[in-house]
PDB file of C-alpha atoms in Angstrom:
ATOM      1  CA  UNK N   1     -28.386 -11.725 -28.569  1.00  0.00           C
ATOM      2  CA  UNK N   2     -29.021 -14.713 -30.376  1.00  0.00           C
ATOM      3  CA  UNK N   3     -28.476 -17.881 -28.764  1.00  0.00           C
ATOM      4  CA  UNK N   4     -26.200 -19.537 -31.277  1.00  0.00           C
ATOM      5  CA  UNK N   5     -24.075 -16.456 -31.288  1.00  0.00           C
ATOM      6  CA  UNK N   6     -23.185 -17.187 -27.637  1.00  0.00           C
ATOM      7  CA  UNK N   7     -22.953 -20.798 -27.671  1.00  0.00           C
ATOM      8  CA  UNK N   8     -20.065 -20.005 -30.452  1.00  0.00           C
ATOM      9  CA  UNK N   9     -18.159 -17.407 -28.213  1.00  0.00           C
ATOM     10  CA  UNK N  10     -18.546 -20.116 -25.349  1.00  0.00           C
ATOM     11  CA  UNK N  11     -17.012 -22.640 -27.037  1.00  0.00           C
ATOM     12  CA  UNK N  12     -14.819 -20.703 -28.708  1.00  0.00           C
ATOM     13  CA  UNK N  13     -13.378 -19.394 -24.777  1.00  0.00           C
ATOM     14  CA  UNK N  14     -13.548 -22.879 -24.044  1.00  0.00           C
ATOM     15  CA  UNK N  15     -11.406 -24.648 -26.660  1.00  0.00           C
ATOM     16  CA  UNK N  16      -9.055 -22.104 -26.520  1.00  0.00           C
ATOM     17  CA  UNK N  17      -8.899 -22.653 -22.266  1.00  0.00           C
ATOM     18  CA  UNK N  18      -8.640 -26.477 -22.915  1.00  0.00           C
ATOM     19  CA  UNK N  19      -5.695 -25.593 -25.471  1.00  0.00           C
ATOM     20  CA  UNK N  20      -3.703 -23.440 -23.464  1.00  0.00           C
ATOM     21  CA  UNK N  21      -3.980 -25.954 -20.531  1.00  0.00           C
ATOM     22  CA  UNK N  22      -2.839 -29.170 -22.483  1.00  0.00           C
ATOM     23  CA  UNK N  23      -0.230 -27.301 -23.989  1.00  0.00           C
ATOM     24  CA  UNK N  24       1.763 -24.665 -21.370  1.00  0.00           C
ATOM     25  CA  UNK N  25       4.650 -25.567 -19.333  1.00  0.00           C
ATOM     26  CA  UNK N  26       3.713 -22.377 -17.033  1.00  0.00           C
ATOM     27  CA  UNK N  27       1.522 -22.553 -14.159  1.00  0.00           C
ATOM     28  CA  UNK N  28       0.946 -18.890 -14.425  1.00  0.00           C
ATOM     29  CA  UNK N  29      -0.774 -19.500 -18.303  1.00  0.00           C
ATOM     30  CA  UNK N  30      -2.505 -23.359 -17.162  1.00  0.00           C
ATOM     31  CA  UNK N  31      -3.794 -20.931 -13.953  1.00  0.00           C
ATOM     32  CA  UNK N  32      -5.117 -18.231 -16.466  1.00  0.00           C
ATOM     33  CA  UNK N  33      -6.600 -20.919 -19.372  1.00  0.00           C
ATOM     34  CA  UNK N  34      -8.188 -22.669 -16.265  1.00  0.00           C
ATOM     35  CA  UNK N  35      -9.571 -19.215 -15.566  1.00  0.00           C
ATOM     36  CA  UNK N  36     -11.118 -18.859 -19.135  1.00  0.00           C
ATOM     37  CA  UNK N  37     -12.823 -22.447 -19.294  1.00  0.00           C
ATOM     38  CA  UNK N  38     -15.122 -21.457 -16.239  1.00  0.00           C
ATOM     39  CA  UNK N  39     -15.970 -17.635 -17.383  1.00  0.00           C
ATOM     40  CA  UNK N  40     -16.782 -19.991 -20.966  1.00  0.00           C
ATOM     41  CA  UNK N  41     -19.012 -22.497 -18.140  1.00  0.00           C
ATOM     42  CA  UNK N  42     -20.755 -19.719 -16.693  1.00  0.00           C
ATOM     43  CA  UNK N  43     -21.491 -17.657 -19.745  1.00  0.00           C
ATOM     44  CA  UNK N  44     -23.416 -21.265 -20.355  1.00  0.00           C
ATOM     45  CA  UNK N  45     -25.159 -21.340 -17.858  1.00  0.00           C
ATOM     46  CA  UNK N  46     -26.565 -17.654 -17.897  1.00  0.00           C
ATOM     47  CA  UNK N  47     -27.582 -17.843 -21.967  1.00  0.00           C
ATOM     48  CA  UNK N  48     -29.129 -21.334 -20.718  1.00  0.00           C
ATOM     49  CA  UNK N  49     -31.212 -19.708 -17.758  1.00  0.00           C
ATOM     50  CA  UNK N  50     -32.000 -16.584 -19.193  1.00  0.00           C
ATOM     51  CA  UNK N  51     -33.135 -18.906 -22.629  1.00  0.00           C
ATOM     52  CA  UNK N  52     -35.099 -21.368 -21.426  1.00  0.00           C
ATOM     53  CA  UNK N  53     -36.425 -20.243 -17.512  1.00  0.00           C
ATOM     54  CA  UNK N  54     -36.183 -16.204 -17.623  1.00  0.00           C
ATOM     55  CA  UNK N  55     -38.196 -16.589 -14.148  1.00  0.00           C
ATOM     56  CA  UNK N  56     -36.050 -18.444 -12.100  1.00  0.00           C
ATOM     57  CA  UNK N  57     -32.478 -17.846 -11.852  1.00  0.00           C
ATOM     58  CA  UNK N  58     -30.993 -20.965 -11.517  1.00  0.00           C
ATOM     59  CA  UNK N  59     -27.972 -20.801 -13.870  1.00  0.00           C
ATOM     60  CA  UNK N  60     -27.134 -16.886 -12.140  1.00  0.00           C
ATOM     61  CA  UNK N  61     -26.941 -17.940  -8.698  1.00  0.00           C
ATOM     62  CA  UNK N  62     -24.936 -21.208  -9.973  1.00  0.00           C
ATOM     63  CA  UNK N  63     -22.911 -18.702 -12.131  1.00  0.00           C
ATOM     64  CA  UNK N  64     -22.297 -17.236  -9.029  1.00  0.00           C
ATOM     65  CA  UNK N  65     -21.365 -19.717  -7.023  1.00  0.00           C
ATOM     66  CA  UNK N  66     -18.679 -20.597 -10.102  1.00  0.00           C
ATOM     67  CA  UNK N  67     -17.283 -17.079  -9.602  1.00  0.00           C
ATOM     68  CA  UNK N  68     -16.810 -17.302  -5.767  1.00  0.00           C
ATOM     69  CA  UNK N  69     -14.801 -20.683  -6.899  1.00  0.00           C
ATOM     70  CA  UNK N  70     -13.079 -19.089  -9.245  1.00  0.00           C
ATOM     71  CA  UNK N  71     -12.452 -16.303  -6.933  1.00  0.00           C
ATOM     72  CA  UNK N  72     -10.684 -18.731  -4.458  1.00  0.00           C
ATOM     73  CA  UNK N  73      -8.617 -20.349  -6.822  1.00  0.00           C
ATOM     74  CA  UNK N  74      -7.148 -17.077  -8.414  1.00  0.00           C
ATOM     75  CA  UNK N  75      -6.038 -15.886  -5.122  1.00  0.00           C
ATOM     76  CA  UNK N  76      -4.887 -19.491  -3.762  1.00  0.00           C
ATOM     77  CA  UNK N  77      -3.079 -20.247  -7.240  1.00  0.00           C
ATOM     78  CA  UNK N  78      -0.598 -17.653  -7.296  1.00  0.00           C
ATOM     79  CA  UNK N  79       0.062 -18.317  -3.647  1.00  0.00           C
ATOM     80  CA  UNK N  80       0.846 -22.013  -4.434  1.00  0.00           C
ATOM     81  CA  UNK N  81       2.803 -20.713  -7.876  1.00  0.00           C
ATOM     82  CA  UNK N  82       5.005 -18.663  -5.890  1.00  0.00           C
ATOM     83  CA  UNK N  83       5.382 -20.982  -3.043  1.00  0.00           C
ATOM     84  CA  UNK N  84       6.659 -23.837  -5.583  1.00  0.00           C
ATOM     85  CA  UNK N  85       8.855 -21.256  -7.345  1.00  0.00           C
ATOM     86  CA  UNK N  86      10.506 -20.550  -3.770  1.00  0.00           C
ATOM     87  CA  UNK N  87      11.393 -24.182  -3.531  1.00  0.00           C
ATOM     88  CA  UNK N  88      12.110 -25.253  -6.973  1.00  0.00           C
ATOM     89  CA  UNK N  89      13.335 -22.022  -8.493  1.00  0.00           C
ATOM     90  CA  UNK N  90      11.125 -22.873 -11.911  1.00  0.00           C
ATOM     91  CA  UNK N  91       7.554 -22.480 -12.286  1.00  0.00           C
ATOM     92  CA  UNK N  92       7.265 -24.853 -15.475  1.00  0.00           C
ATOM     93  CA  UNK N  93       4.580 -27.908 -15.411  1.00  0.00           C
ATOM     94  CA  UNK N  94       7.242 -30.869 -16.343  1.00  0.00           C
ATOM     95  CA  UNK N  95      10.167 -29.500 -14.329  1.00  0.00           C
ATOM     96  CA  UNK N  96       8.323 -29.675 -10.891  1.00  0.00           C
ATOM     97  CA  UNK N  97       8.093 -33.019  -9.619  1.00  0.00           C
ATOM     98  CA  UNK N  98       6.813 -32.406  -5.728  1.00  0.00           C
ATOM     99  CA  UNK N  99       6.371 -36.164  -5.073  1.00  0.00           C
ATOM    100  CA  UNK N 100      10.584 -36.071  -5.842  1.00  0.00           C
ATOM    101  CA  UNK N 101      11.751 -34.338  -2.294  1.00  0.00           C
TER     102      UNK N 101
END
């Protein structure tokens, strides 16, 4: 694949992510837009390592380390979603004011 071609997609993944999470009112969709700006980050940083240093894998094992964070925050997020739900009965952004109680 051609490295423009990818750089596109990435940004592409990425402005939509950064749309979606400056404009939902759900956690759920800000969780899942948060979700696509880092697979956008670490498709960057494997076209970036496999482009410029094929040898070395520096931008897999980061890319890795991305996904284990990712990891955590997809099964932490919907914990924290649903515990804020149980409390506030609404899971929209600008109707949950924790600092309120």
């Amino acid at each position: 694949m051609i490295l423009e071609h990818v750089l596109v997609l990435s940004a592409f993944l990425f402005s939509i992510g950064i749309y979606g999470l400056v404009t939902s009112r759900n956690l759920v969709r800000a969780l899942m837009c948060l979700e696509l700006i880092l697979n956008a980050v670490n498709l960057n940083f494997v076209t970036f390592s496999d482009f410029f240093d094929s040898r070395q894998l520096k931008g897999n094992i980061f890319s890795i380390f991305v996904i284990a964070i990712a990891a955590a925050e997809a099964a932490i997020g919907p914990a924290i979603v649903s515990s804020i739900y149980r409390n506030r009965k609404s899971i929209r952004i600008n109707q949950s004011n924790l600092l309120n109680k």
